[in-house]
Amino acid sequence: MEDNSNVREILEKLVSFPTVSRDTNLPLVEWVESYLSSHGISSERVTSPCGMKAHLYAQVGPETDAGVILSGHTDVVPVDGQAWTTDPWTLTEREGKLFGRGACDMKGFDALALLAMARAAKLPLKRPLQLALSFDEEVGCAAVVDLVEAMKGELPRAREVIVGEPTMMRVVTGHKGGLAYHVHVRGFEVHSSLLPYGVSAIMQAAKLIDWANQRNAENAAKTPSELAVPFDPPFTTLHVGKIEGGTAHNITAKDCRYFMEFRFVPGESPEDWARAFEAKAAELSAEMQKIHPDTGIDLTPGFALPALAPETDGAAETLARRLTGDNGRHVVSYGTEGSQFQVRGYSTVICGPGDIAQAHQPDEFLSLAQLAAGEAFIDRLLDSMC
Ligand SMILES: [Zn+2]
């Protein structure tokens, strides 16, 4: 196995910062800034509105277009309530694996990207290498939009984006998009014997949920589009996983609350699904208000993430296939920040070390073999850019 002590030291450092999404990532960002500047690389921050977190971007190489972006997120999911056998914030080696929160998702790739920047600074690159490190990926992939816009505005336009989420170094070209709402149905309480004079929040909620059932049946019956075929299932699904409401068996329910989630295939947009859902909710609200004006359905948006669509002759896919030798067709079931780059005009693939099965788990780990495979990938990338 290759000696990857250097990248391992970087990973050890990154894991030592407990950058759970709800907390600050600034100590990590400060460390990254000093690491980069020790290699003569300057970097920029894009600070969150609350000032508690920051994205970071940087570039090495010539001030020209057609560079490569290595993209990673700095935040990790919590360890609360998980049974870890090692300290999650201390990178620990056991049986060829490096354990630690974020080792796999996705500080392993972050460490490789930092190493790539440091090595690139000493090479005669023909086109630039850019680094994008974000916060709040694990809470909806929305914050990264500010980072993408800043890089678009401030740096020469890159051609390929490699998002290093764990794929076992396979080339992943698509994922479904996501959309979610907190739904609050407000009814009007009467004794259930007087049903027509009240509005049951639960029974109205059932209508909106049945609308979702109908869409599921419709979607399942359609012939999948070419972009949807690789997915299992190859169609958009709507889901309610949790619901609460009601006071007593003989009172029309005053409140009903639930969370509605959409997972849609590439080729469909969060905006279209949002419009359809909001229109149905407005129609039901109007019916409810005919019975009592204080009733209705309130929708609070949760997350909205575009799908990542496989590109035809995509530059990023071509590059990643050449570097990995992987010519298979892969899509994944999790969302990434990649689609936020793609919808803003960047050719994008997902390719990174580690297995998504380890992400978010207690005793999360990255194997030394995957870290070495990632480092070989980085070295081939740098070679190809000289
Ligand atoms: Zn991730």
Coordinates of C-alpha atoms and ligand atoms in Angstrom, one line a residue:
M1 CA 0.0 0.0 0.0
E2 CA 1.0 3.5 -0.7
D3 CA 2.3 5.7 2.1
N4 CA -0.5 8.0 2.8
S5 CA 0.8 9.4 6.1
N6 CA 0.6 12.9 4.8
V7 CA -3.1 12.8 3.9
R8 CA -3.8 10.8 7.0
E9 CA -2.4 13.6 9.2
I10 CA -4.7 16.1 7.4
L11 CA -7.6 13.8 8.0
E12 CA -6.7 13.4 11.6
K13 CA -6.7 17.2 12.0
L14 CA -10.1 17.6 10.2
V15 CA -11.8 14.9 12.3
S16 CA -10.6 16.6 15.5
F17 CA -12.9 19.5 14.8
P18 CA -16.5 18.6 15.9
T19 CA -18.1 20.3 13.0
V20 CA -21.7 19.0 13.6
S21 CA -24.0 21.0 11.3
R22 CA -25.7 22.9 14.2
D23 CA -22.3 24.1 15.5
T24 CA -19.6 26.4 14.2
N25 CA -17.1 25.2 11.6
L26 CA -14.8 28.3 12.0
P27 CA -12.0 26.6 13.9
L28 CA -11.7 24.1 11.0
V29 CA -11.9 26.8 8.4
E30 CA -9.1 28.7 10.3
W31 CA -6.9 25.6 10.3
V32 CA -7.6 25.0 6.5
E33 CA -6.6 28.7 5.8
S34 CA -3.3 28.3 7.7
Y35 CA -2.6 24.9 6.0
L36 CA -3.2 26.4 2.5
S37 CA -1.2 29.6 3.3
S38 CA 1.7 27.4 4.5
H39 CA 1.8 26.2 0.9
G40 CA 1.5 29.7 -0.5
I41 CA -2.2 29.4 -1.4
S42 CA -4.6 32.2 -0.5
S43 CA -8.2 31.4 0.2
E44 CA -11.5 33.2 0.6
R45 CA -14.4 32.8 3.0
V46 CA -18.1 33.1 2.4
T47 CA -19.6 33.6 5.8
S48 CA -23.1 32.5 6.9
P49 CA -25.6 35.2 7.7
C50 CA -25.3 34.3 11.4
G51 CA -21.5 34.6 11.2
M52 CA -21.0 31.3 13.0
K53 CA -20.0 29.3 9.9
A54 CA -18.1 29.8 6.7
H55 CA -17.5 28.2 3.3
L56 CA -14.0 28.4 1.9
Y57 CA -12.7 28.5 -1.7
A58 CA -9.3 28.7 -3.2
Q59 CA -7.4 28.3 -6.5
V60 CA -4.0 27.3 -7.6
G61 CA -2.5 27.4 -11.1
P62 CA -3.0 29.8 -13.9
E63 CA -5.8 32.5 -14.0
T64 CA -7.6 30.7 -16.8
D65 CA -11.0 29.1 -17.4
A66 CA -11.6 25.4 -17.8
G67 CA -10.2 24.3 -14.4
V68 CA -11.3 21.6 -12.0
I69 CA -13.2 22.1 -8.8
L70 CA -12.8 19.6 -5.9
S71 CA -15.9 20.0 -3.7
G72 CA -16.5 18.8 -0.2
H73 CA -18.5 19.7 2.9
T74 CA -17.0 20.3 6.3
D75 CA -20.0 19.5 8.4
V76 CA -20.9 16.1 9.9
V77 CA -23.9 14.6 11.5
P78 CA -24.3 14.4 15.3
V79 CA -23.0 11.4 17.4
D80 CA -25.8 11.9 20.0
G81 CA -27.2 8.6 21.2
Q82 CA -24.8 6.5 19.0
A83 CA -22.7 3.7 20.6
W84 CA -19.2 4.5 19.5
T85 CA -16.4 2.2 20.6
T86 CA -13.7 4.9 19.9
D87 CA -13.7 8.7 20.5
P88 CA -15.5 10.0 17.4
W89 CA -13.3 13.1 17.3
T90 CA -10.0 11.2 17.4
L91 CA -9.0 9.4 14.2
T92 CA -8.3 5.9 15.3
E93 CA -6.8 3.1 13.2
R94 CA -7.9 -0.5 13.7
E95 CA -7.6 -3.4 11.2
G96 CA -6.9 -1.3 8.2
K97 CA -9.7 1.2 8.9
L98 CA -9.6 4.8 10.1
F99 CA -12.5 5.4 12.5
G100 CA -13.9 8.9 13.3
R101 CA -17.0 11.0 12.7
G102 CA -16.7 12.3 9.2
A103 CA -13.8 10.0 8.2
C104 CA -16.0 8.7 5.4
D105 CA -18.6 11.5 4.9
M106 CA -16.6 13.4 3.9
K107 CA -13.5 14.6 5.6
G108 CA -11.5 11.9 3.8
F109 CA -12.1 13.5 0.5
D110 CA -11.6 17.0 2.1
A111 CA -8.2 15.8 3.2
L112 CA -7.4 14.5 -0.3
A113 CA -8.5 17.8 -1.8
L114 CA -6.3 19.8 0.6
L115 CA -3.3 17.6 -0.2
A116 CA -4.1 18.0 -3.9
M117 CA -4.0 21.8 -3.6
A118 CA -0.7 21.7 -1.7
R119 CA 0.9 19.4 -4.3
A120 CA -0.6 21.4 -7.2
A121 CA 1.0 24.6 -5.9
K122 CA 4.4 23.0 -6.8
L123 CA 3.4 21.8 -10.2
P124 CA 3.3 23.6 -13.6
L125 CA -0.5 23.3 -14.0
K126 CA -1.9 24.1 -17.4
R127 CA -5.3 24.9 -15.9
P128 CA -6.3 25.8 -12.4
L129 CA -7.4 23.5 -9.5
Q130 CA -10.1 25.0 -7.3
L131 CA -11.2 24.0 -3.9
A132 CA -14.8 24.4 -2.5
L133 CA -15.5 23.5 1.1
S134 CA -19.0 24.1 2.4
F135 CA -21.0 24.0 5.6
D136 CA -24.6 22.8 6.2
E137 CA -24.6 20.0 3.6
E138 CA -26.1 17.6 6.1
V139 CA -29.0 19.9 6.7
G140 CA -30.3 20.2 3.1
C141 CA -27.4 21.2 0.7
A142 CA -28.9 24.8 0.4
A143 CA -26.1 26.9 1.9
V144 CA -23.7 25.8 -0.8
V145 CA -25.5 28.0 -3.3
D146 CA -23.7 31.1 -1.8
L147 CA -20.4 29.3 -2.3
V148 CA -21.1 28.3 -5.9
E149 CA -22.3 31.9 -6.7
A150 CA -19.2 33.4 -5.1
M151 CA -16.8 31.1 -7.1
K152 CA -18.7 31.8 -10.3
G153 CA -18.3 35.5 -9.7
E154 CA -14.8 35.6 -8.4
L155 CA -12.8 32.8 -10.0
P156 CA -12.1 31.9 -13.6
R157 CA -14.9 29.6 -14.8
A158 CA -14.1 25.9 -14.0
R159 CA -15.1 23.1 -16.4
E160 CA -15.4 20.1 -14.2
V161 CA -16.7 19.7 -10.7
I162 CA -15.8 16.5 -8.7
V163 CA -17.9 16.2 -5.5
G164 CA -16.1 13.6 -3.3
E165 CA -19.0 12.1 -1.5
P166 CA -18.4 8.4 -0.7
T167 CA -18.9 6.3 -3.9
M168 CA -16.0 3.8 -3.4
M169 CA -14.3 5.8 -6.1
R170 CA -16.9 4.9 -8.7
V171 CA -18.2 7.5 -11.0
V172 CA -21.7 8.5 -10.0
T173 CA -23.6 10.7 -12.5
G174 CA -27.0 11.1 -11.0
H175 CA -29.2 11.3 -8.0
K176 CA -32.8 12.1 -7.2
G177 CA -33.8 15.6 -6.0
G178 CA -35.7 16.3 -2.8
L179 CA -38.4 18.6 -1.7
A180 CA -40.1 18.8 1.7
Y181 CA -42.7 20.7 3.6
H182 CA -43.9 21.0 7.2
V183 CA -47.7 20.9 6.8
H184 CA -50.0 22.3 9.4
V185 CA -53.7 21.8 8.8
R186 CA -55.8 24.0 11.0
G187 CA -59.4 22.8 11.6
F188 CA -62.4 24.0 13.6
E189 CA -63.6 22.1 16.7
V190 CA -67.2 20.9 17.2
H191 CA -68.7 17.8 18.7
S192 CA -68.4 15.1 16.1
S193 CA -72.2 14.6 16.1
L194 CA -72.3 18.1 14.5
L195 CA -69.7 17.1 11.8
P196 CA -70.9 19.4 9.0
Y197 CA -70.4 22.5 11.2
G198 CA -66.8 21.8 12.0
V199 CA -63.6 21.2 10.1
S200 CA -61.6 18.2 11.0
A201 CA -57.9 19.0 10.4
I202 CA -57.2 15.2 10.3
M203 CA -59.8 14.5 7.6
Q204 CA -58.6 17.4 5.5
A205 CA -55.0 16.3 6.0
A206 CA -56.1 12.9 4.7
K207 CA -57.2 14.5 1.4
L208 CA -53.9 16.1 0.9
I209 CA -52.1 12.9 1.7
D210 CA -54.3 11.0 -0.7
W211 CA -53.3 13.5 -3.4
A212 CA -49.8 12.2 -2.8
N213 CA -51.0 8.6 -3.1
Q214 CA -52.6 9.4 -6.4
R215 CA -49.4 11.0 -7.7
N216 CA -47.4 7.9 -6.6
A217 CA -49.8 5.6 -8.5
E218 CA -49.7 7.9 -11.5
N219 CA -45.9 8.1 -11.5
A220 CA -45.5 4.3 -11.1
A221 CA -47.8 3.7 -14.1
K222 CA -45.9 6.0 -16.4
T223 CA -43.1 4.8 -18.7
P224 CA -39.9 6.1 -17.0
S225 CA -38.0 8.8 -18.9
E226 CA -34.5 8.0 -20.1
L227 CA -33.1 10.1 -17.2
A228 CA -35.2 8.2 -14.7
V229 CA -34.5 4.6 -15.9
P230 CA -31.3 4.0 -13.8
F231 CA -33.1 4.7 -10.5
D232 CA -34.9 2.2 -8.3
P233 CA -37.7 3.0 -8.3
P234 CA -37.5 4.8 -11.7
F235 CA -40.1 7.5 -10.7
T236 CA -40.8 10.3 -8.3
T237 CA -42.2 9.3 -4.9
L238 CA -44.1 11.3 -2.3
H239 CA -44.1 10.3 1.3
V240 CA -45.4 11.1 4.8
G241 CA -43.4 9.4 7.5
K242 CA -44.9 11.0 10.6
I243 CA -48.2 12.6 11.5
E244 CA -49.8 14.0 14.6
G245 CA -53.1 15.6 15.4
G246 CA -56.5 15.5 17.1
T247 CA -57.9 16.0 20.6
A248 CA -60.5 13.2 21.2
H249 CA -62.5 10.6 19.3
N250 CA -65.6 12.8 19.4
I251 CA -64.2 16.2 18.5
T252 CA -63.4 17.4 15.0
A253 CA -59.6 17.8 15.1
K254 CA -58.3 21.4 15.5
D255 CA -54.8 20.6 14.4
C256 CA -52.9 18.1 12.3
R257 CA -49.2 18.3 11.5
Y258 CA -47.0 16.2 9.3
F259 CA -43.9 16.3 7.1
M260 CA -44.3 15.7 3.3
E261 CA -41.3 14.6 1.4
F262 CA -40.8 14.3 -2.4
R263 CA -37.9 12.4 -4.0
F264 CA -38.0 13.3 -7.7
V265 CA -36.1 11.9 -10.7
P266 CA -33.9 14.1 -12.9
G267 CA -35.8 15.9 -15.6
E268 CA -38.4 17.0 -13.0
S269 CA -37.9 20.1 -10.9
P270 CA -38.6 21.1 -7.3
E271 CA -40.4 24.2 -8.6
D272 CA -43.0 22.2 -10.6
W273 CA -43.7 19.8 -7.7
A274 CA -43.9 22.7 -5.3
R275 CA -46.4 24.5 -7.5
A276 CA -48.6 21.4 -7.8
F277 CA -48.6 20.7 -4.1
E278 CA -49.2 24.3 -3.1
A279 CA -52.1 24.5 -5.5
K280 CA -53.8 21.4 -4.1
A281 CA -53.3 22.8 -0.5
A282 CA -54.8 26.1 -1.6
E283 CA -57.8 24.4 -3.1
L284 CA -58.4 22.4 0.1
S285 CA -57.9 25.6 2.2
A286 CA -60.6 27.4 0.2
E287 CA -63.1 24.5 0.7
M288 CA -62.3 24.5 4.5
Q289 CA -62.8 28.3 4.8
K290 CA -66.3 28.0 3.3
I291 CA -67.2 26.1 6.5
H292 CA -65.1 28.3 8.9
P293 CA -62.8 31.3 7.9
D294 CA -60.2 30.5 10.6
T295 CA -59.2 27.2 9.1
G296 CA -56.7 26.4 6.4
I297 CA -53.4 24.7 5.5
D298 CA -50.1 26.3 6.3
L299 CA -47.0 25.1 4.4
T300 CA -43.5 25.8 5.6
P301 CA -40.8 24.8 3.2
G302 CA -38.2 22.3 4.4
F303 CA -35.5 21.5 2.0
A304 CA -35.5 21.8 -1.8
L305 CA -32.6 20.1 -3.7
P306 CA -32.4 19.7 -7.5
A307 CA -31.8 16.3 -8.9
L308 CA -28.3 15.5 -10.4
A309 CA -28.9 14.6 -14.0
P310 CA -26.5 12.3 -16.0
E311 CA -25.0 14.6 -18.7
T312 CA -24.6 13.6 -22.3
D313 CA -20.8 13.6 -23.0
G314 CA -20.3 15.5 -19.7
A315 CA -16.8 16.9 -19.2
A316 CA -16.7 15.9 -15.5
E317 CA -17.9 12.4 -16.2
T318 CA -15.3 11.9 -19.0
L319 CA -12.5 13.1 -16.8
A320 CA -13.5 11.0 -13.8
R321 CA -13.9 7.9 -16.0
R322 CA -10.4 8.4 -17.5
L323 CA -9.0 8.8 -14.0
T324 CA -10.8 5.8 -12.4
G325 CA -11.2 3.5 -15.3
D326 CA -14.8 3.1 -14.2
N327 CA -17.1 2.9 -17.2
G328 CA -20.2 1.6 -15.3
R329 CA -23.4 3.5 -15.0
H330 CA -24.1 4.5 -11.4
V331 CA -26.7 6.6 -9.7
V332 CA -27.2 7.0 -5.9
S333 CA -30.2 7.4 -3.7
Y334 CA -28.8 10.2 -1.5
G335 CA -28.7 13.9 -2.4
T336 CA -25.5 15.9 -2.8
E337 CA -24.3 19.5 -3.4
G338 CA -23.3 18.4 -6.9
S339 CA -26.7 19.3 -8.3
Q340 CA -26.3 22.8 -6.9
F341 CA -23.2 23.2 -9.1
Q342 CA -24.9 21.5 -12.1
V343 CA -28.0 23.7 -12.2
R344 CA -25.6 26.6 -12.2
G345 CA -23.9 25.5 -15.3
Y346 CA -21.0 23.3 -14.2
S347 CA -20.4 19.8 -15.5
T348 CA -20.5 17.7 -12.3
V349 CA -19.9 14.1 -11.1
I350 CA -19.8 12.5 -7.7
C351 CA -16.7 10.4 -7.0
G352 CA -15.0 9.9 -3.6
P353 CA -13.5 7.4 -1.3
G354 CA -15.4 5.3 1.2
D355 CA -18.8 3.5 1.3
I356 CA -21.9 5.5 1.9
A357 CA -23.1 2.6 4.1
Q358 CA -20.6 3.9 6.8
A359 CA -21.8 7.5 6.6
H360 CA -23.8 8.7 9.6
Q361 CA -23.2 5.4 11.5
P362 CA -21.6 4.9 14.9
D363 CA -18.0 3.8 14.3
E364 CA -18.0 5.4 10.9
F365 CA -14.7 4.6 9.1
L366 CA -12.7 5.0 6.0
S367 CA -10.5 2.1 4.9
L368 CA -6.8 2.8 4.4
A369 CA -7.3 1.1 1.0
Q370 CA -9.9 3.7 0.0
L371 CA -7.8 6.5 1.2
A372 CA -4.9 5.2 -0.9
A373 CA -7.3 4.8 -3.9
G374 CA -8.3 8.5 -3.4
E375 CA -4.7 9.6 -3.3
A376 CA -3.9 7.7 -6.5
F377 CA -6.9 9.4 -8.1
I378 CA -5.7 12.9 -7.0
D379 CA -2.2 12.1 -8.4
R380 CA -3.6 11.1 -11.7
L381 CA -5.7 14.2 -11.8
L382 CA -2.8 16.4 -11.1
D383 CA -0.7 14.6 -13.8
S384 CA -3.5 15.1 -16.3
M385 CA -3.6 18.9 -15.5
C386 CA 0.2 19.5 -16.2
Ligands
ZN1 ZN -21.7 13.9 2.7

